[in-house]
Each structure stands twice: as structure tokens, then as C-alpha cells.
């Protein structure tokens, strides 16, 4: 019985490790953790069971079949891992879209965040569109966006088109950053202060996120300084401005 329990515990740790690895592949992995300001998750909880047995944690080895029924699970694991790798190769940002089936609905011809909703149910989407005269843009929601101080943000860039023929476009080089008024959280899709960064929405929020951001906005200098402190070099001019 003791030997059986030790094998069962070993298999449970192995399954937990493999599940964690697959979840990281579907949720953006270490990049997402870094974006949230979190460190890498430690595997220290997978300590030895005290029996002195060395654990072979190699993936896909037939020798890992502990209870006699592991071949099927190992094969499934290898297959899922291969599919996720192919998906990531074809769609490098696939991990950002998430697994909660969240979609964002934007009515055409409107501004200031009016009419925008975030949902994860097809019936709810169809109900919202029923009887509406407006056209809607429906997009897969980025469930794992880059966040700053736990807030969702966007970069607002001013562009002026003065002529269509010939096409003449003027770009103001200094953008600014707008933040959601509350911490980003997909547990409450109806919270506009968490999911929308429009100033006309954020100004009505009576509270702030876990970190105070004055006016829910940053100028370019504050943004570039934050990135420099985070990465140790001028990220804006060397990477993003391109």
C-alpha cells in the first residue's frame, strides 16, 4: 500500500506539471506572467516524497507509465503539445486570446466607449444584436493583454488626414497612454472600468485600482521611463517606435 501511494503521488505530480505546461502554452506562458508583473512559478512544491526514489520527469517516455494506464495519457499529452506548438508557430499571438471565449462588441459610428460590451456567450451576443439598426464590429477579445500596474491600457496616437488624393497623412509623434480605471479582471465582464480605457468612461469611476494612476493617463515620458526601469533599456525608441 505504501509503494502504491508513493506511485500515485508521483503520477499526480507529473500530471500537475504537464497540465501547468499546457496551460502556459495556451495562456501566453512566461510572457503573460511577466506582463502581469509576476515572477515565474516555482516548482518547489514538487518535492521528493522522501522515499529516495529519483523521479524521471521526461515527457513521453513509456517508462513513465506508473499505474499501467499511462501510455494513453502520455500519447494524448504529446499530441496536445504538438498541436499547441503548431498553433503558436502559425499564430504567434494565439496565447493572448485566452480560453474563456470572450468577445467584444463595438457599435459602428459611435465614440467614447458608448455601446461597447464584453461577453462570452453566443446567445447573449445574438440578443444584443436583435432589433438593432446599428452595424457592429465583433472581435475576439484579447483575454491576456499586456498590463501595467494591473491595469489594461492603450496607446493613443493622433493622426490627421488632410487629403485623399494624393493621400496625405500627418502623425503627431508623441502619443499618450490611457488606462482602465480599475484592475483588469475577466471575472466580471460587465465592469466597464476594468475593460474600457476611454477617458469618458474612466472619469465616472468613483474608486481607483490597486495602484494610483493620476487621471488614468500617462504622458510619453512617464511611459518610456516605466519601460526603461522594467527592461533596463529604451524600449520605446528601440522597439516600439519602429
mmCIF file of C-alpha atoms in Angstrom:
data_model
loop_
_atom_site.group_PDB
_atom_site.id
_atom_site.type_symbol
_atom_site.label_atom_id
_atom_site.label_comp_id
_atom_site.label_asym_id
_atom_site.label_seq_id
_atom_site.Cartn_x
_atom_site.Cartn_y
_atom_site.Cartn_z
ATOM 1 C CA UNK A 1 0.000 0.000 0.000
ATOM 2 C CA UNK A 2 2.833 2.409 0.819
ATOM 3 C CA UNK A 3 4.502 1.685 -2.523
ATOM 4 C CA UNK A 4 1.213 2.159 -4.361
ATOM 5 C CA UNK A 5 0.559 5.507 -2.646
ATOM 6 C CA UNK A 6 4.057 6.718 -3.496
ATOM 7 C CA UNK A 7 3.492 5.837 -7.147
ATOM 8 C CA UNK A 8 0.118 7.576 -7.069
ATOM 9 C CA UNK A 9 1.655 10.723 -5.605
ATOM 10 C CA UNK A 10 4.396 10.650 -8.232
ATOM 11 C CA UNK A 11 1.853 10.367 -11.012
ATOM 12 C CA UNK A 12 -0.219 13.201 -9.533
ATOM 13 C CA UNK A 13 2.845 15.478 -9.520
ATOM 14 C CA UNK A 14 3.657 14.537 -13.094
ATOM 15 C CA UNK A 15 0.073 15.246 -14.253
ATOM 16 C CA UNK A 16 0.103 18.565 -12.420
ATOM 17 C CA UNK A 17 3.364 19.556 -14.094
ATOM 18 C CA UNK A 18 2.134 18.607 -17.562
ATOM 19 C CA UNK A 19 -1.185 20.408 -17.069
ATOM 20 C CA UNK A 20 0.680 23.520 -15.946
ATOM 21 C CA UNK A 21 2.916 23.390 -19.013
ATOM 22 C CA UNK A 22 -0.027 23.073 -21.403
ATOM 23 C CA UNK A 23 -1.866 25.913 -19.666
ATOM 24 C CA UNK A 24 1.182 28.145 -20.036
ATOM 25 C CA UNK A 25 1.269 27.348 -23.750
ATOM 26 C CA UNK A 26 -2.399 28.337 -24.159
ATOM 27 C CA UNK A 27 -2.175 31.440 -21.973
ATOM 28 C CA UNK A 28 0.949 33.113 -23.275
ATOM 29 C CA UNK A 29 3.358 31.380 -20.893
ATOM 30 C CA UNK A 30 6.106 33.368 -19.198
ATOM 31 C CA UNK A 31 5.404 36.461 -21.303
ATOM 32 C CA UNK A 32 1.968 36.770 -19.732
ATOM 33 C CA UNK A 33 3.362 36.299 -16.224
ATOM 34 C CA UNK A 34 5.939 38.998 -16.866
ATOM 35 C CA UNK A 35 3.268 41.305 -18.223
ATOM 36 C CA UNK A 36 1.275 40.877 -15.018
ATOM 37 C CA UNK A 37 4.342 41.701 -13.004
ATOM 38 C CA UNK A 38 4.586 38.198 -11.625
ATOM 39 C CA UNK A 39 7.685 36.086 -11.351
ATOM 40 C CA UNK A 40 7.951 32.616 -12.780
ATOM 41 C CA UNK A 41 6.050 30.000 -10.829
ATOM 42 C CA UNK A 42 8.289 27.799 -8.746
ATOM 43 C CA UNK A 43 8.082 24.039 -8.934
ATOM 44 C CA UNK A 44 9.487 23.695 -5.424
ATOM 45 C CA UNK A 45 6.208 22.179 -4.237
ATOM 46 C CA UNK A 46 7.057 19.099 -6.271
ATOM 47 C CA UNK A 47 9.495 17.927 -3.660
ATOM 48 C CA UNK A 48 10.664 14.379 -3.257
ATOM 49 C CA UNK A 49 8.250 12.087 -1.454
ATOM 50 C CA UNK A 50 11.003 11.129 0.950
ATOM 51 C CA UNK A 51 11.432 7.608 -0.378
ATOM 52 C CA UNK A 52 14.765 8.279 -2.036
ATOM 53 C CA UNK A 53 13.374 7.459 -5.497
ATOM 54 C CA UNK A 54 14.676 9.662 -8.280
ATOM 55 C CA UNK A 55 11.821 10.883 -10.460
ATOM 56 C CA UNK A 56 12.090 10.642 -14.219
ATOM 57 C CA UNK A 57 10.139 13.684 -15.405
ATOM 58 C CA UNK A 58 10.952 13.252 -19.091
ATOM 59 C CA UNK A 59 7.988 13.814 -21.414
ATOM 60 C CA UNK A 60 6.574 10.966 -23.395
ATOM 61 C CA UNK A 61 8.760 8.155 -22.058
ATOM 62 C CA UNK A 62 6.968 4.838 -21.899
ATOM 63 C CA UNK A 63 8.785 4.188 -18.641
ATOM 64 C CA UNK A 64 6.621 6.864 -17.043
ATOM 65 C CA UNK A 65 3.620 4.541 -17.126
ATOM 66 C CA UNK A 66 3.302 4.213 -13.361
ATOM 67 C CA UNK A 67 -0.092 2.603 -12.866
ATOM 68 C CA UNK A 68 -0.132 0.630 -16.081
ATOM 69 C CA UNK A 69 -2.556 3.013 -17.824
ATOM 70 C CA UNK A 70 -0.298 5.953 -18.552
ATOM 71 C CA UNK A 71 0.548 5.243 -22.198
ATOM 72 C CA UNK A 72 -2.736 6.703 -23.401
ATOM 73 C CA UNK A 73 -2.345 9.819 -21.276
ATOM 74 C CA UNK A 74 1.251 10.328 -22.379
ATOM 75 C CA UNK A 75 0.233 9.963 -26.031
ATOM 76 C CA UNK A 76 -2.591 12.465 -25.582
ATOM 77 C CA UNK A 77 -0.237 14.866 -23.829
ATOM 78 C CA UNK A 78 2.292 14.644 -26.662
ATOM 79 C CA UNK A 79 -0.450 15.160 -29.250
ATOM 80 C CA UNK A 80 -1.916 18.227 -27.492
ATOM 81 C CA UNK A 81 1.550 19.700 -27.012
ATOM 82 C CA UNK A 82 2.347 19.229 -30.709
ATOM 83 C CA UNK A 83 -0.917 20.891 -31.759
ATOM 84 C CA UNK A 84 -0.266 23.865 -29.486
ATOM 85 C CA UNK A 85 3.252 24.247 -30.891
ATOM 86 C CA UNK A 86 1.909 24.256 -34.460
ATOM 87 C CA UNK A 87 -0.767 26.761 -33.482
ATOM 88 C CA UNK A 88 1.812 29.055 -31.891
ATOM 89 C CA UNK A 89 4.020 28.833 -34.978
ATOM 90 C CA UNK A 90 1.167 29.825 -37.284
ATOM 91 C CA UNK A 91 -0.403 32.354 -34.910
ATOM 92 C CA UNK A 92 2.399 33.727 -32.662
ATOM 93 C CA UNK A 93 -0.077 35.669 -30.529
ATOM 94 C CA UNK A 94 -2.595 32.851 -30.147
ATOM 95 C CA UNK A 95 -1.875 32.654 -26.429
ATOM 96 C CA UNK A 96 -3.237 36.175 -25.941
ATOM 97 C CA UNK A 97 -6.788 35.286 -26.964
ATOM 98 C CA UNK A 98 -7.319 33.001 -23.986
ATOM 99 C CA UNK A 99 -9.718 30.122 -23.384
ATOM 100 C CA UNK A 100 -12.780 31.838 -21.888
ATOM 101 C CA UNK A 101 -14.446 32.550 -25.266
ATOM 102 C CA UNK A 102 -14.708 36.286 -24.563
ATOM 103 C CA UNK A 103 -15.783 38.626 -27.378
ATOM 104 C CA UNK A 104 -16.069 42.414 -27.596
ATOM 105 C CA UNK A 105 -18.948 44.128 -29.423
ATOM 106 C CA UNK A 106 -18.479 47.648 -30.775
ATOM 107 C CA UNK A 107 -21.301 49.578 -32.466
ATOM 108 C CA UNK A 108 -20.181 51.308 -35.664
ATOM 109 C CA UNK A 109 -20.244 55.101 -35.880
ATOM 110 C CA UNK A 110 -20.085 55.699 -32.135
ATOM 111 C CA UNK A 111 -17.359 57.033 -29.859
ATOM 112 C CA UNK A 112 -16.312 57.456 -26.207
ATOM 113 C CA UNK A 113 -16.958 53.795 -25.367
ATOM 114 C CA UNK A 114 -20.703 54.072 -25.914
ATOM 115 C CA UNK A 115 -22.469 50.770 -26.563
ATOM 116 C CA UNK A 116 -19.344 48.625 -26.166
ATOM 117 C CA UNK A 117 -19.945 45.339 -24.356
ATOM 118 C CA UNK A 118 -17.788 42.344 -23.457
ATOM 119 C CA UNK A 119 -19.499 38.923 -23.419
ATOM 120 C CA UNK A 120 -18.673 35.222 -23.549
ATOM 121 C CA UNK A 121 -21.980 33.732 -24.668
ATOM 122 C CA UNK A 122 -23.334 33.451 -28.241
ATOM 123 C CA UNK A 123 -26.944 33.733 -27.081
ATOM 124 C CA UNK A 124 -26.113 36.988 -25.311
ATOM 125 C CA UNK A 125 -24.419 38.320 -28.453
ATOM 126 C CA UNK A 126 -27.453 37.490 -30.618
ATOM 127 C CA UNK A 127 -29.820 39.050 -28.058
ATOM 128 C CA UNK A 128 -27.825 42.296 -28.093
ATOM 129 C CA UNK A 129 -27.918 42.476 -31.885
ATOM 130 C CA UNK A 130 -31.598 41.625 -32.185
ATOM 131 C CA UNK A 131 -33.640 44.549 -33.438
ATOM 132 C CA UNK A 132 -30.630 46.911 -33.558
ATOM 133 C CA UNK A 133 -30.284 49.223 -36.544
ATOM 134 C CA UNK A 134 -26.572 49.857 -35.986
ATOM 135 C CA UNK A 135 -23.889 47.728 -37.524
ATOM 136 C CA UNK A 136 -21.481 46.116 -35.061
ATOM 137 C CA UNK A 137 -17.852 45.126 -35.112
ATOM 138 C CA UNK A 138 -17.432 41.846 -33.202
ATOM 139 C CA UNK A 139 -13.889 40.798 -32.336
ATOM 140 C CA UNK A 140 -12.255 38.037 -30.311
ATOM 141 C CA UNK A 141 -11.233 39.681 -27.054
ATOM 142 C CA UNK A 142 -7.580 39.655 -26.017
ATOM 143 C CA UNK A 143 -8.041 37.907 -22.688
ATOM 144 C CA UNK A 144 -4.362 38.146 -21.727
ATOM 145 C CA UNK A 145 -3.280 41.682 -22.653
ATOM 146 C CA UNK A 146 -0.112 43.390 -21.532
ATOM 147 C CA UNK A 147 -0.993 45.234 -18.337
ATOM 148 C CA UNK A 148 0.779 47.966 -16.380
ATOM 149 C CA UNK A 149 0.262 48.167 -12.630
ATOM 150 C CA UNK A 150 -2.504 45.559 -13.109
ATOM 151 C CA UNK A 151 -4.386 47.904 -15.467
ATOM 152 C CA UNK A 152 -5.339 47.396 -19.079
ATOM 153 C CA UNK A 153 -4.085 50.255 -21.257
ATOM 154 C CA UNK A 154 -3.909 51.534 -24.810
ATOM 155 C CA UNK A 155 -1.621 53.916 -26.669
ATOM 156 C CA UNK A 156 -3.494 56.825 -28.221
ATOM 157 C CA UNK A 157 -1.801 58.150 -31.368
ATOM 158 C CA UNK A 158 -3.091 61.259 -33.118
ATOM 159 C CA UNK A 159 -3.342 61.083 -36.924
ATOM 160 C CA UNK A 160 -4.681 63.769 -39.294
ATOM 161 C CA UNK A 161 -5.691 63.056 -42.893
ATOM 162 C CA UNK A 162 -5.736 66.289 -44.918
ATOM 163 C CA UNK A 163 -6.229 64.875 -48.405
ATOM 164 C CA UNK A 164 -7.331 61.633 -50.044
ATOM 165 C CA UNK A 165 -5.834 62.263 -53.477
ATOM 166 C CA UNK A 166 -2.956 62.306 -53.110
ATOM 167 C CA UNK A 167 -3.277 60.637 -49.725
ATOM 168 C CA UNK A 168 -1.707 62.963 -47.142
ATOM 169 C CA UNK A 169 -1.366 61.859 -43.537
ATOM 170 C CA UNK A 170 0.150 63.765 -40.616
ATOM 171 C CA UNK A 171 1.187 61.871 -37.479
ATOM 172 C CA UNK A 172 1.817 63.545 -34.145
ATOM 173 C CA UNK A 173 4.880 61.746 -32.817
ATOM 174 C CA UNK A 174 4.103 61.895 -29.097
ATOM 175 C CA UNK A 175 1.250 59.569 -28.115
ATOM 176 C CA UNK A 176 -0.119 59.166 -24.610
ATOM 177 C CA UNK A 177 -1.276 56.162 -22.616
ATOM 178 C CA UNK A 178 -4.804 55.632 -21.300
ATOM 179 C CA UNK A 179 -5.632 53.191 -18.530
ATOM 180 C CA UNK A 180 -8.728 51.444 -17.321
ATOM 181 C CA UNK A 181 -9.864 52.932 -14.015
ATOM 182 C CA UNK A 182 -9.815 49.572 -12.203
ATOM 183 C CA UNK A 183 -7.579 46.497 -12.224
ATOM 184 C CA UNK A 184 -8.013 44.227 -15.225
ATOM 185 C CA UNK A 185 -10.139 41.188 -14.386
ATOM 186 C CA UNK A 186 -12.072 38.808 -16.646
ATOM 187 C CA UNK A 187 -14.238 37.535 -13.782
ATOM 188 C CA UNK A 188 -16.608 40.477 -14.264
ATOM 189 C CA UNK A 189 -17.187 41.240 -17.948
ATOM 190 C CA UNK A 190 -19.780 43.921 -17.208
ATOM 191 C CA UNK A 191 -17.242 46.113 -15.370
ATOM 192 C CA UNK A 192 -16.578 48.834 -17.950
ATOM 193 C CA UNK A 193 -13.976 50.473 -15.679
ATOM 194 C CA UNK A 194 -11.848 47.339 -15.968
ATOM 195 C CA UNK A 195 -12.233 46.636 -19.689
ATOM 196 C CA UNK A 196 -12.540 50.067 -21.318
ATOM 197 C CA UNK A 197 -9.798 52.698 -21.317
ATOM 198 C CA UNK A 198 -11.855 55.606 -22.678
ATOM 199 C CA UNK A 199 -11.433 58.787 -20.642
ATOM 200 C CA UNK A 200 -15.159 59.440 -20.943
ATOM 201 C CA UNK A 201 -15.761 56.120 -19.154
ATOM 202 C CA UNK A 202 -12.941 56.169 -16.592
ATOM 203 C CA UNK A 203 -13.811 59.640 -15.264
ATOM 204 C CA UNK A 204 -17.054 58.309 -13.780
ATOM 205 C CA UNK A 205 -15.310 55.665 -11.674
ATOM 206 C CA UNK A 206 -15.565 56.532 -8.006
ATOM 207 C CA UNK A 207 -12.578 54.427 -6.972
ATOM 208 C CA UNK A 208 -9.127 53.588 -8.259
ATOM 209 C CA UNK A 209 -7.252 50.388 -8.978
ATOM 210 C CA UNK A 210 -4.748 48.844 -6.595
ATOM 211 C CA UNK A 211 -2.109 51.295 -7.887
ATOM 212 C CA UNK A 212 -2.939 55.001 -8.249
ATOM 213 C CA UNK A 213 -2.523 56.467 -11.742
ATOM 214 C CA UNK A 214 -3.217 60.188 -11.844
ATOM 215 C CA UNK A 215 -6.100 60.856 -14.216
ATOM 216 C CA UNK A 216 -5.797 57.286 -15.542
ATOM 217 C CA UNK A 217 -3.321 58.618 -18.099
ATOM 218 C CA UNK A 218 0.443 58.818 -18.676
ATOM 219 C CA UNK A 219 2.363 61.089 -20.974
ATOM 220 C CA UNK A 220 5.028 59.571 -23.217
ATOM 221 C CA UNK A 221 7.891 60.448 -20.875
ATOM 222 C CA UNK A 222 6.312 58.612 -17.943
ATOM 223 C CA UNK A 223 5.606 55.605 -20.148
ATOM 224 C CA UNK A 224 9.137 55.421 -21.575
ATOM 225 C CA UNK A 225 10.651 55.788 -18.101
ATOM 226 C CA UNK A 226 8.493 52.940 -16.812
ATOM 227 C CA UNK A 227 9.575 50.670 -19.681
ATOM 228 C CA UNK A 228 13.221 51.614 -19.156
ATOM 229 C CA UNK A 229 13.028 50.767 -15.448
ATOM 230 C CA UNK A 230 11.270 47.488 -16.274
ATOM 231 C CA UNK A 231 13.613 46.272 -19.025
ATOM 232 C CA UNK A 232 16.815 48.247 -18.452
ATOM 233 C CA UNK A 233 16.934 49.956 -21.849
ATOM 234 C CA UNK A 234 14.984 52.402 -24.028
ATOM 235 C CA UNK A 235 12.183 50.058 -25.138
ATOM 236 C CA UNK A 236 10.084 52.795 -26.749
ATOM 237 C CA UNK A 237 12.680 54.149 -29.172
ATOM 238 C CA UNK A 238 14.478 50.872 -29.856
ATOM 239 C CA UNK A 239 11.478 48.560 -30.163
ATOM 240 C CA UNK A 240 8.022 50.110 -30.127
ATOM 241 C CA UNK A 241 8.511 53.313 -32.107
ATOM 242 C CA UNK A 242 9.630 51.346 -35.157
#
